[in-house]
Coordinates of C-alpha atoms in Angstrom, one line a residue:
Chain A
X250 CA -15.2 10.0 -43.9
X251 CA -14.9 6.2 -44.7
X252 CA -17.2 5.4 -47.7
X253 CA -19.1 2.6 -45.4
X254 CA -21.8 3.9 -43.3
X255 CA -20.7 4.8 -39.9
X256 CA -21.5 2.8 -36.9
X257 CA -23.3 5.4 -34.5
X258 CA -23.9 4.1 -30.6
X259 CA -26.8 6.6 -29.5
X260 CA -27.5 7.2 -25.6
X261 CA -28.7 9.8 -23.3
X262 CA -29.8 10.3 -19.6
X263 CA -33.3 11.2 -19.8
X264 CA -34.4 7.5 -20.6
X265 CA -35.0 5.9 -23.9
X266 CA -38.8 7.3 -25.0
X267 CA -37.3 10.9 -24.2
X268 CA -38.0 12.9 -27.0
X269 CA -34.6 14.4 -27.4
X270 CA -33.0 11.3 -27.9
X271 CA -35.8 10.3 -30.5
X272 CA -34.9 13.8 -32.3
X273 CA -31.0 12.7 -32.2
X274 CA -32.0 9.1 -33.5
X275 CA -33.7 10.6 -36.4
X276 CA -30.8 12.6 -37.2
X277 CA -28.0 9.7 -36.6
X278 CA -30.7 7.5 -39.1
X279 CA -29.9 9.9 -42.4
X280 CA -25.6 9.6 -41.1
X281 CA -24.9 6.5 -40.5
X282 CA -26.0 2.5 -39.0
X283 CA -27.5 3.4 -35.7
X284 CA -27.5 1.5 -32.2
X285 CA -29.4 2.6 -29.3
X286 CA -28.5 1.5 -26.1
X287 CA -30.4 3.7 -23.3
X288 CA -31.3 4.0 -19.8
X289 CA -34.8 2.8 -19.4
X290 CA -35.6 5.1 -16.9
X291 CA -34.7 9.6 -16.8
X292 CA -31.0 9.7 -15.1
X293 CA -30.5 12.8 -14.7
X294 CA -27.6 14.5 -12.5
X295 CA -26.2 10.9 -12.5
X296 CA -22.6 11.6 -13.2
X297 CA -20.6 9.4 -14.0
X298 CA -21.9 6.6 -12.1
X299 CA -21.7 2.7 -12.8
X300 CA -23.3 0.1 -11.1
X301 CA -20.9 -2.0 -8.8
X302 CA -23.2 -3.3 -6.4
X303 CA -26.3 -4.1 -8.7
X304 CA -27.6 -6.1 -11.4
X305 CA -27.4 -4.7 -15.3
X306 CA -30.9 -5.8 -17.5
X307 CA -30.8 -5.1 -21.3
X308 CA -34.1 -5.2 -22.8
X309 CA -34.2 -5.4 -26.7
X310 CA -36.8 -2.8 -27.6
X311 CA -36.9 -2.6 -31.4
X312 CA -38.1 -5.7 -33.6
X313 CA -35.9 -8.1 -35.5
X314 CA -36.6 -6.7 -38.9
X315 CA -36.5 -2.8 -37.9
X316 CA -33.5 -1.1 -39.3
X317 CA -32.4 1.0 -36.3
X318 CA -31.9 -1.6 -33.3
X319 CA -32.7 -0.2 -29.8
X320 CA -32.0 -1.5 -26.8
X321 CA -33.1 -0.5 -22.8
X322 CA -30.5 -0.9 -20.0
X323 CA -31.6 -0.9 -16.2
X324 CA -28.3 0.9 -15.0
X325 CA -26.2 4.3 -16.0
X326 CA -25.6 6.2 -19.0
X327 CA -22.1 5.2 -18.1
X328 CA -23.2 1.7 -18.3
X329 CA -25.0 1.8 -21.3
X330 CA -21.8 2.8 -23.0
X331 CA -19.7 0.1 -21.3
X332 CA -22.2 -2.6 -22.1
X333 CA -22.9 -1.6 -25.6
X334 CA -19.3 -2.1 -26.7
X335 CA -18.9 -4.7 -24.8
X336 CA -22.0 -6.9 -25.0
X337 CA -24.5 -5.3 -27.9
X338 CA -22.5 -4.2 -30.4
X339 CA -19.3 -5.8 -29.4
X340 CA -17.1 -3.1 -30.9
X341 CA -16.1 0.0 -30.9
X342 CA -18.5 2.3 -32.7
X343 CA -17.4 5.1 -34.8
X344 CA -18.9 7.4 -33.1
X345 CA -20.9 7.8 -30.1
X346 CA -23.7 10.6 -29.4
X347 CA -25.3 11.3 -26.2
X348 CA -28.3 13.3 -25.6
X349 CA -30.5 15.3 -27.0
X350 CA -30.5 16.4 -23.2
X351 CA -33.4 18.1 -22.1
X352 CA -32.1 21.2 -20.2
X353 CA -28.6 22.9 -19.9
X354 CA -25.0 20.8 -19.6
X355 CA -22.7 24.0 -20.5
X356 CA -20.5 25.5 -17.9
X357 CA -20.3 23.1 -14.1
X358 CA -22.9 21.3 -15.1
X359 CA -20.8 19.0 -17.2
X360 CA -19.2 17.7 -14.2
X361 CA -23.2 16.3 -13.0
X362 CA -24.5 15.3 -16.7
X363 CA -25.4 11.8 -17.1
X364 CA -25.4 12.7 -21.0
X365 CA -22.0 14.3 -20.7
X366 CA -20.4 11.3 -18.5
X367 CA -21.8 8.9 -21.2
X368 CA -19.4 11.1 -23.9
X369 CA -16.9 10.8 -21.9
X370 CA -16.7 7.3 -21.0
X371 CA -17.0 6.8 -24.7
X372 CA -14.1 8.9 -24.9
X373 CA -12.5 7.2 -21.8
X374 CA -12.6 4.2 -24.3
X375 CA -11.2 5.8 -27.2
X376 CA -14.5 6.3 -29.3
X377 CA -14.7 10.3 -31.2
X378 CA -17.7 11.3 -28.8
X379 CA -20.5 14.3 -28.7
X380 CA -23.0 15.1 -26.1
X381 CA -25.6 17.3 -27.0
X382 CA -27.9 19.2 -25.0
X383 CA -30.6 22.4 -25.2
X384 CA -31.3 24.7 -22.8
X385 CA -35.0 23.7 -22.4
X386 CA -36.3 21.4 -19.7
X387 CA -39.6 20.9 -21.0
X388 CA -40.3 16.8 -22.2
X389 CA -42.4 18.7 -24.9
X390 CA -38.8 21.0 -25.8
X391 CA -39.2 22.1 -29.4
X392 CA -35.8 19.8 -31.5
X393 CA -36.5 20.6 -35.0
X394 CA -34.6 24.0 -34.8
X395 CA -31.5 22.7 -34.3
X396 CA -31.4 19.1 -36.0
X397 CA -29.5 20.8 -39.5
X398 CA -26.8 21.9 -36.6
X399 CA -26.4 18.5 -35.0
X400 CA -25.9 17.1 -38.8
X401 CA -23.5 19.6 -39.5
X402 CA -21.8 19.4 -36.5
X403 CA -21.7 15.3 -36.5
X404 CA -20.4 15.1 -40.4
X405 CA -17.8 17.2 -39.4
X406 CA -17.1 15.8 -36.1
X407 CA -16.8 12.1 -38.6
X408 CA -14.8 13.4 -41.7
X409 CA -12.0 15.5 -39.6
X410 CA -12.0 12.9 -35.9
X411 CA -11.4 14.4 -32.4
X412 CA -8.2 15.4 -30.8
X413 CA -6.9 12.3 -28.4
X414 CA -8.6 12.3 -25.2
X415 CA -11.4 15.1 -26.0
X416 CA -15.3 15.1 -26.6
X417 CA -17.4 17.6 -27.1
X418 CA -20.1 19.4 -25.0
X419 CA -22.4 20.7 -27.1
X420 CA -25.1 23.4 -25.8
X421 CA -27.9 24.5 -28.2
X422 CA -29.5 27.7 -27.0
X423 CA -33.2 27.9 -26.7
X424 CA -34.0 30.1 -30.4
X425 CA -35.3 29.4 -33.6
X426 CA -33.1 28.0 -36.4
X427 CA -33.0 31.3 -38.4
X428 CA -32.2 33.1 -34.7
X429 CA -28.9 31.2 -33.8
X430 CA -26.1 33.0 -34.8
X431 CA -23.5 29.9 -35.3
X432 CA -21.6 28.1 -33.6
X433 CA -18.4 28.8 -30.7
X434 CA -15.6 27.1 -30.2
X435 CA -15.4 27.9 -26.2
X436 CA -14.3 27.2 -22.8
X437 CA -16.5 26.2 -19.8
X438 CA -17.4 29.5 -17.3
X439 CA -16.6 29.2 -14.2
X440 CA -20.0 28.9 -12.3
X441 CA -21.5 26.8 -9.8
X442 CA -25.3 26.2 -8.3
X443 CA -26.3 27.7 -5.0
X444 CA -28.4 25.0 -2.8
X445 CA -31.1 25.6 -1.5
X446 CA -33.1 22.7 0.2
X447 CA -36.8 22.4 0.5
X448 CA -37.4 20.9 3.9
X449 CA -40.4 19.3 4.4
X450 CA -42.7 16.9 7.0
X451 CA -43.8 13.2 5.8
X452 CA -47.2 12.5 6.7
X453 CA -45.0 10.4 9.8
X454 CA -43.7 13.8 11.2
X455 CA -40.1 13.4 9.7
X456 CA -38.1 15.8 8.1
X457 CA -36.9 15.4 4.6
X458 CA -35.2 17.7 2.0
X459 CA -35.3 18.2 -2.0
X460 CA -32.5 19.1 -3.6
X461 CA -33.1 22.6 -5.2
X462 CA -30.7 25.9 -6.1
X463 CA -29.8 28.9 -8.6
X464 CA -26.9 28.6 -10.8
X465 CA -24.7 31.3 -10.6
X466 CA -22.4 32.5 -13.5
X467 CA -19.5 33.5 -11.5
X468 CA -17.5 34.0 -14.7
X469 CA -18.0 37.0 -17.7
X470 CA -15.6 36.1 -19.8
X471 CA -16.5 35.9 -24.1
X472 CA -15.3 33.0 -24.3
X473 CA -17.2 30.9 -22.2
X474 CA -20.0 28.5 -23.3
X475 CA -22.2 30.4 -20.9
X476 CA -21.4 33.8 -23.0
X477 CA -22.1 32.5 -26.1
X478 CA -25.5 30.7 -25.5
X479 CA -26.8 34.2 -23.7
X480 CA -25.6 35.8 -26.9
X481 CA -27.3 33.5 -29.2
X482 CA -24.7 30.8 -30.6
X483 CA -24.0 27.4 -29.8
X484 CA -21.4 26.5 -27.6
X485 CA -18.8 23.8 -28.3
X486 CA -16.4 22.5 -25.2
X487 CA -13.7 20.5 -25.9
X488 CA -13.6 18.1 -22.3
X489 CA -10.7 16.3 -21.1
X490 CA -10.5 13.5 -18.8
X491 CA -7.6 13.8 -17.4
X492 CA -8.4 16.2 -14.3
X493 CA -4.7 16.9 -13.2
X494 CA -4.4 21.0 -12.3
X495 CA -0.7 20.3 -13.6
X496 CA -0.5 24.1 -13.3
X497 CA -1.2 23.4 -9.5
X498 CA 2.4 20.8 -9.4
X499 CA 5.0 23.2 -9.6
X500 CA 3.7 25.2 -6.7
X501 CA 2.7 21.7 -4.5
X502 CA 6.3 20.8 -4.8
X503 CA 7.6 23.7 -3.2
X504 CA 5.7 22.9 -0.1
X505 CA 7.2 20.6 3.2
X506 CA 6.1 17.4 2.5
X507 CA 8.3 15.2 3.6
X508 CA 9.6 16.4 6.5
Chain B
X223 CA -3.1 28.3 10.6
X224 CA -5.6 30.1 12.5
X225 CA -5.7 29.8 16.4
X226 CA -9.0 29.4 16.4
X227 CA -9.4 25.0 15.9
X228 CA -10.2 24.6 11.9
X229 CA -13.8 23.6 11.3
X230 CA -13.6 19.6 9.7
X231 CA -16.0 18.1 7.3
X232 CA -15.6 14.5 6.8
X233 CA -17.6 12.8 4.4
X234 CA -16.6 9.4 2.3
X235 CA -18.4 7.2 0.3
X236 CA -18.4 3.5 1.5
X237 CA -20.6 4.9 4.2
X238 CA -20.7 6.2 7.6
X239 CA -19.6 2.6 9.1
X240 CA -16.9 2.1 7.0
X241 CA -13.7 1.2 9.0
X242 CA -11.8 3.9 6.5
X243 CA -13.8 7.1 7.8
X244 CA -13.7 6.0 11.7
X245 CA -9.9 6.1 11.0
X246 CA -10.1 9.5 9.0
X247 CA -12.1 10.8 12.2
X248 CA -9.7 9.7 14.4
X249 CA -7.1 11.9 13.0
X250 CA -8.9 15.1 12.3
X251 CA -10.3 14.7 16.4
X252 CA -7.0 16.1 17.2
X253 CA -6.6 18.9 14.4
X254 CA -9.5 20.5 14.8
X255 CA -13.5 20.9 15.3
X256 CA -15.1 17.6 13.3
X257 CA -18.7 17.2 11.7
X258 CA -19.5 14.2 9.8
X259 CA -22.0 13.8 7.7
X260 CA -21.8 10.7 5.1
X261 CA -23.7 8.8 3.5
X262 CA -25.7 5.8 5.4
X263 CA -24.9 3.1 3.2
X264 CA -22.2 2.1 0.6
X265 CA -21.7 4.5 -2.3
X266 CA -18.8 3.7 -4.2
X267 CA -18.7 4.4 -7.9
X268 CA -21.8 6.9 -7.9
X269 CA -19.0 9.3 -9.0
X270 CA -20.8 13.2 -9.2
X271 CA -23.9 11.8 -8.8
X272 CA -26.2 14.2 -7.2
X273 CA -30.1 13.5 -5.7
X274 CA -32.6 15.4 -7.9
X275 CA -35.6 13.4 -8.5
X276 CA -36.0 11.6 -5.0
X277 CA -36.3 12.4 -0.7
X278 CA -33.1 13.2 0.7
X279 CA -33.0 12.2 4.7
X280 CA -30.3 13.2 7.7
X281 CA -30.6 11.1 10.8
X282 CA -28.3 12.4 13.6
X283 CA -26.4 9.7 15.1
X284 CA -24.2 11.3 17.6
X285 CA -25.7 12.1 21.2
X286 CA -26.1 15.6 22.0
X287 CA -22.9 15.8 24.4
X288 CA -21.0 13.9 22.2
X289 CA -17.9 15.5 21.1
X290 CA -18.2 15.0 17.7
X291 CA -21.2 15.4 15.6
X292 CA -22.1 12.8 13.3
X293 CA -25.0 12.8 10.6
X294 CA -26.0 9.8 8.1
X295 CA -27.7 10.8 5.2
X296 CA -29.1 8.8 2.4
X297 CA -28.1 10.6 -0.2
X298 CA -24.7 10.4 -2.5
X299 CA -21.1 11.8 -1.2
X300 CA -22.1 14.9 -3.1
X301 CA -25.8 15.3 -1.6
X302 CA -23.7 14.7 2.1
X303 CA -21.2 17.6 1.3
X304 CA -24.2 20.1 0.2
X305 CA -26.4 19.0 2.9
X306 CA -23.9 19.5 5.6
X307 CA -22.8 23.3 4.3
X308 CA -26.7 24.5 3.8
X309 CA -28.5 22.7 6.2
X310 CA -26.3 20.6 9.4
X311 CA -22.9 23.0 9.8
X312 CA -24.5 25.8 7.9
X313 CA -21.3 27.8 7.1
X314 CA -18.5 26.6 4.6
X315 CA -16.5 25.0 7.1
X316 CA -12.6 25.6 6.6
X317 CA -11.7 21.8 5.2
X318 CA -13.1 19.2 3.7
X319 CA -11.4 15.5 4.0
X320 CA -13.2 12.5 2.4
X321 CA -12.4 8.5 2.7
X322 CA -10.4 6.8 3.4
X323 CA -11.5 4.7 0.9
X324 CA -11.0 1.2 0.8
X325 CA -9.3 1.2 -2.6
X326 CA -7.2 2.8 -5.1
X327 CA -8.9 6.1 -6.7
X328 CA -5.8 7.1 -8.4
X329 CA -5.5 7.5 -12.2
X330 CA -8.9 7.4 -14.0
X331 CA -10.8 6.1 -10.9
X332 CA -11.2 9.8 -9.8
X333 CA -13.8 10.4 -12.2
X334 CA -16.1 7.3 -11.4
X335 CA -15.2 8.0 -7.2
X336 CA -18.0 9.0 -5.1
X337 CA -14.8 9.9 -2.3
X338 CA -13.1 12.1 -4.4
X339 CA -16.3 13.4 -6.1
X340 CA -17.1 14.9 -2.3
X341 CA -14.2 16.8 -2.6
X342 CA -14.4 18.2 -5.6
X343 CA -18.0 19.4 -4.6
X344 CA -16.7 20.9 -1.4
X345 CA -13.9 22.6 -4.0
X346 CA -16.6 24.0 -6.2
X347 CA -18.4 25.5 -3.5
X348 CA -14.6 27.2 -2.6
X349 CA -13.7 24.9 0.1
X350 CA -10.3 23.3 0.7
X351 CA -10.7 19.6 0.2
X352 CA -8.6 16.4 -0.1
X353 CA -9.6 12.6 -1.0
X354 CA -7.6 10.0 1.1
X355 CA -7.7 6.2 -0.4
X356 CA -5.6 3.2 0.6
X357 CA -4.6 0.6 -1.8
X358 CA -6.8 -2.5 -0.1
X359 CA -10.2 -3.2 -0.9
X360 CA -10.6 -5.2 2.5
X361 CA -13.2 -3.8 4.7
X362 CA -10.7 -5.2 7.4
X363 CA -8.0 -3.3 5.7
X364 CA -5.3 -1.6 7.9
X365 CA -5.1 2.0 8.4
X366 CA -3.2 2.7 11.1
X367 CA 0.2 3.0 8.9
X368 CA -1.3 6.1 6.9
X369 CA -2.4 7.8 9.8
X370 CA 1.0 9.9 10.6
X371 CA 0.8 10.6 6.6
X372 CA -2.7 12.2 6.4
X373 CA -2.2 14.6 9.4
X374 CA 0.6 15.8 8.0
X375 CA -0.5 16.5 5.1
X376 CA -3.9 17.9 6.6
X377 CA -1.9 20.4 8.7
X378 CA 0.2 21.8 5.8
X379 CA -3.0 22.4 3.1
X380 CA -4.6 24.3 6.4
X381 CA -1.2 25.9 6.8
X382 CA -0.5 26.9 3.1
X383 CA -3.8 26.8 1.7
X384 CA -4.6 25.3 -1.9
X385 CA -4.3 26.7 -5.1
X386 CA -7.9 28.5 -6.2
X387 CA -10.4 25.6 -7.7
X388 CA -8.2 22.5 -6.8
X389 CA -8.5 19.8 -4.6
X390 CA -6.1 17.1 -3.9
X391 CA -6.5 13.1 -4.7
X392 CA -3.8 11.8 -2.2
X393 CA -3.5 7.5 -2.3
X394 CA -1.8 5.4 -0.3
X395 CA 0.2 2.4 -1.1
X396 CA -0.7 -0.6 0.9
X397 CA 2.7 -1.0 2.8
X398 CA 3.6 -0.3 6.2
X399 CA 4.5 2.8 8.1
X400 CA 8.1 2.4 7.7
X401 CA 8.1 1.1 4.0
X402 CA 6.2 4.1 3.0
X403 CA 9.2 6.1 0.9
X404 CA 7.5 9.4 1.5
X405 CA 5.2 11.4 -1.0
X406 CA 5.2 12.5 -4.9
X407 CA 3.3 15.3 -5.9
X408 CA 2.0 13.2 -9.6
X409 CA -0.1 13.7 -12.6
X410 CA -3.0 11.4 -13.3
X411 CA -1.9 8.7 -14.8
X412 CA -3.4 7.7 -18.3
X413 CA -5.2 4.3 -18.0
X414 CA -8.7 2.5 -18.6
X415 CA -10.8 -0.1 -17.2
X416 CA -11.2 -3.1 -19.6
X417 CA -14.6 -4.4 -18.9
X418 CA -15.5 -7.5 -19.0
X419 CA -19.2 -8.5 -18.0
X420 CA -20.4 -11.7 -16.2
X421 CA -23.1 -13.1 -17.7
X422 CA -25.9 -14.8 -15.9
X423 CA -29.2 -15.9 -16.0
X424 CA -31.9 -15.3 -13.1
X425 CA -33.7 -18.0 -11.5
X426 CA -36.3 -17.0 -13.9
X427 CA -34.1 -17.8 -17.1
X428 CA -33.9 -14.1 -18.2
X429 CA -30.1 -12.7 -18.6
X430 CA -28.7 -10.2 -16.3
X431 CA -25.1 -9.0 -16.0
X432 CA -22.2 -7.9 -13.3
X433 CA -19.8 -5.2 -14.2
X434 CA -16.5 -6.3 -13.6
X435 CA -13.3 -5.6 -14.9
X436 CA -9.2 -5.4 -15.5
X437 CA -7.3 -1.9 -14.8
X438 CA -5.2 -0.9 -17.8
X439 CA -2.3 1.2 -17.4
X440 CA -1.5 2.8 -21.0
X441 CA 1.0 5.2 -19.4
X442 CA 4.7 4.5 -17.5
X443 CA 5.1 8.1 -16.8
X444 CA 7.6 8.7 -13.7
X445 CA 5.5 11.2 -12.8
X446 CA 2.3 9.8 -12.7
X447 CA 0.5 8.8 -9.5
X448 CA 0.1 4.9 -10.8
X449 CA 4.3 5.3 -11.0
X450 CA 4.6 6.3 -7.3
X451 CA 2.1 4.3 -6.1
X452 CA 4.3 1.2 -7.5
X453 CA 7.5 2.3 -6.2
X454 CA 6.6 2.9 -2.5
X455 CA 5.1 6.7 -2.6
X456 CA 2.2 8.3 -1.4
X457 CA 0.5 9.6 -4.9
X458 CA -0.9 13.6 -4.2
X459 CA -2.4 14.7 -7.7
X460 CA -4.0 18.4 -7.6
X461 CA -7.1 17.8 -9.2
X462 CA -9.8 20.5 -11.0
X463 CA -12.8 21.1 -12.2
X464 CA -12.7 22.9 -15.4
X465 CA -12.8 20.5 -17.6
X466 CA -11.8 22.0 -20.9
X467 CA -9.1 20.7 -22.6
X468 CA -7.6 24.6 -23.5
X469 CA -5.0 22.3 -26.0
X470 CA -7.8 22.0 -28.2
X471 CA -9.6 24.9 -28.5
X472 CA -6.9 26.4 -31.1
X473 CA -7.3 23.3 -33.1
X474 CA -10.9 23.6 -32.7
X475 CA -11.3 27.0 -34.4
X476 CA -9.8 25.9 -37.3
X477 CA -12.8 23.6 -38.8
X478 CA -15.4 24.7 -40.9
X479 CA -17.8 25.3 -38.1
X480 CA -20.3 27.7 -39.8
X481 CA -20.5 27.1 -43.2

């Protein structure tokens, strides 16, 4: 690790006064210099979304003389990262962490995360990148059990860097800190949610629908993130961005295409 | 292929309007059995974004002896593609097609799409699926030369079938018919956007912002989509969902995770 303090950009998609990103603050406070830049509003399930055909507000939250500066952005987690480089902190920070998400990110639901697009537009951008999330949806979710592991997990993330083109997904599991049993290096199950929709009547008459569904682990492997957090350990994902099946290309050129 | 005419779903994202999906229609009238449900206004760049904390509505636009069914719904390109399996077609129908978009989603613009992020829902939920783009941002843009081009390769992926969990990200190059050198089956190119923000201030004096920026292309792989593209070729990258990088894992396991 560099013997400066390390710039740390801080985000999430639950919205700046979440308290999983307070407990992740806290955490990134004892590491290194901090900057928050966060979506003023909860942005869950926003993907990775930016905001093409809209204004982009930042709002500087914190006070002049505060040591941690925070700021509130109108648009995306994905645009929270873009504009912090770009306009805030006008660098590259050395690290960027997203989260503490409030609910699961392991397995599909990588590919909906807000918290994990952040990552991985930070990683798009070549900045080391973490999201971090615990499976527990409550606002009031419990963070101090798994704080030491975010610390560890971060210093070692800082001293040894990422491979090129990879950020972590972290998933905490829902225990006590003396009741997780480490920490596993997997890959993401195979799984996806089955929809259901609530239909409903407005007051009007009209039909309308909410989104709702089961997640279904489709995939039993031990080495999946979803294994590991049923059996009690953290799970680690490495993510890529480049989304190429290049097993697939071999077998695509065999077909007729250009006949 | 089946005798029986293939059930279509055509979805995009720059809305049900858009010149780009009337054209898509068009050509998947005369392969097989078309429902449309897409989104009832623009949606570009929403990427995987999916409708959790708000109303989701379907109007029906087509008349009941209309040949082809057609739904607007105001949710995202991913809300369309679960609406229309649970609740409008109510069976997984046998192929997917999104666009065309007007503009490029090759290279890293597949993971901030809302067009291709429609097909990789429909590919999640184990239907085939394929994202059509043409090179031109115009909303006058001219898709007549592609037309030949996306029902042929719309009869071979009902013909063959795709590889399990992949979908295809096929792009056009803005050329015409004849110039068109014939198709590359490509790898995702490496590349970036380069933001650059425009700053402004509201009638009210308070700054706001527009997210624009330059496309970067960091690789000059020949067998990239960005490559083909340039030279004249259709682009067809096979695109997944699993987005572990598997590279990394080994790496991964060789840090000092739990001490």
């Amino acid at each position: 690790m560099k013997k400066d303090k390390p710039l740390i950009l801080v985000t999430n998609d639950d919205g700046i006064s979440a308290p999983g990103i307070r407990a992740l603050i806290a955490v990134m406070a004892e590491i290194g210099t901090v900057v928050v830049v966060a979506p003023d509003s909860p942005q869950s399930a926003t993907g990775h979304s930016i905001t093409i055909n809209d204004t982009l507000y930042i709002n500087k939250i914190s006070k002049d003389n505060d040591v941690i500066a925070e700021y509130s952005c109108s648009g995306t987690p994905v645009d929270c990262v873009k504009l912090a480089v770009n306009e805030v902190i006008k660098r590259k920070p050395d690290l960027c962490v997203s989260g503490v998400n409030h609910g699961s990110n392991s397995s599909i639901n990588v590919i909906y995360s807000g918290t994990m697009s952040a990552a991985v537009e930070a990683g798009i951008e070549g900045i080391p990148a973490i999201g971090f999330s615990l499976l527990d949806y409550d606002w009031n979710a419990d963070f101090e059990p798994i704080k030491s592991f975010i610390r560890s997990i971060t210093l070692e993330v800082l001293e040894k860097g990422l491979p090129e083109s990879v950020v972590l997904n972290v998933n905490f599991p829902k225990l006590g800190e003396k009741e997780i049993k480490g920490i596993k290096i997997c890959r993401q199950a195979k799984a996806l949610w089955m929809e259901k929709f609530d239909k409903r009547k407005t007051p009007q008459g009209r039909d309308y629908y909410w989104l709702t569904g089961e997640f279904v682990n489709q995939d039993h492997g031990e080495d999946t993130d979803e294994w590991a957090l049923a059996n009690g350990y953290i799970s680690v994902v490495p993510v890529q961005f480049d989304l190429t099946a290049h097993h697939a290309i071999q077998k695509l050129n065999t077909w007729n295409w250009n006949e």
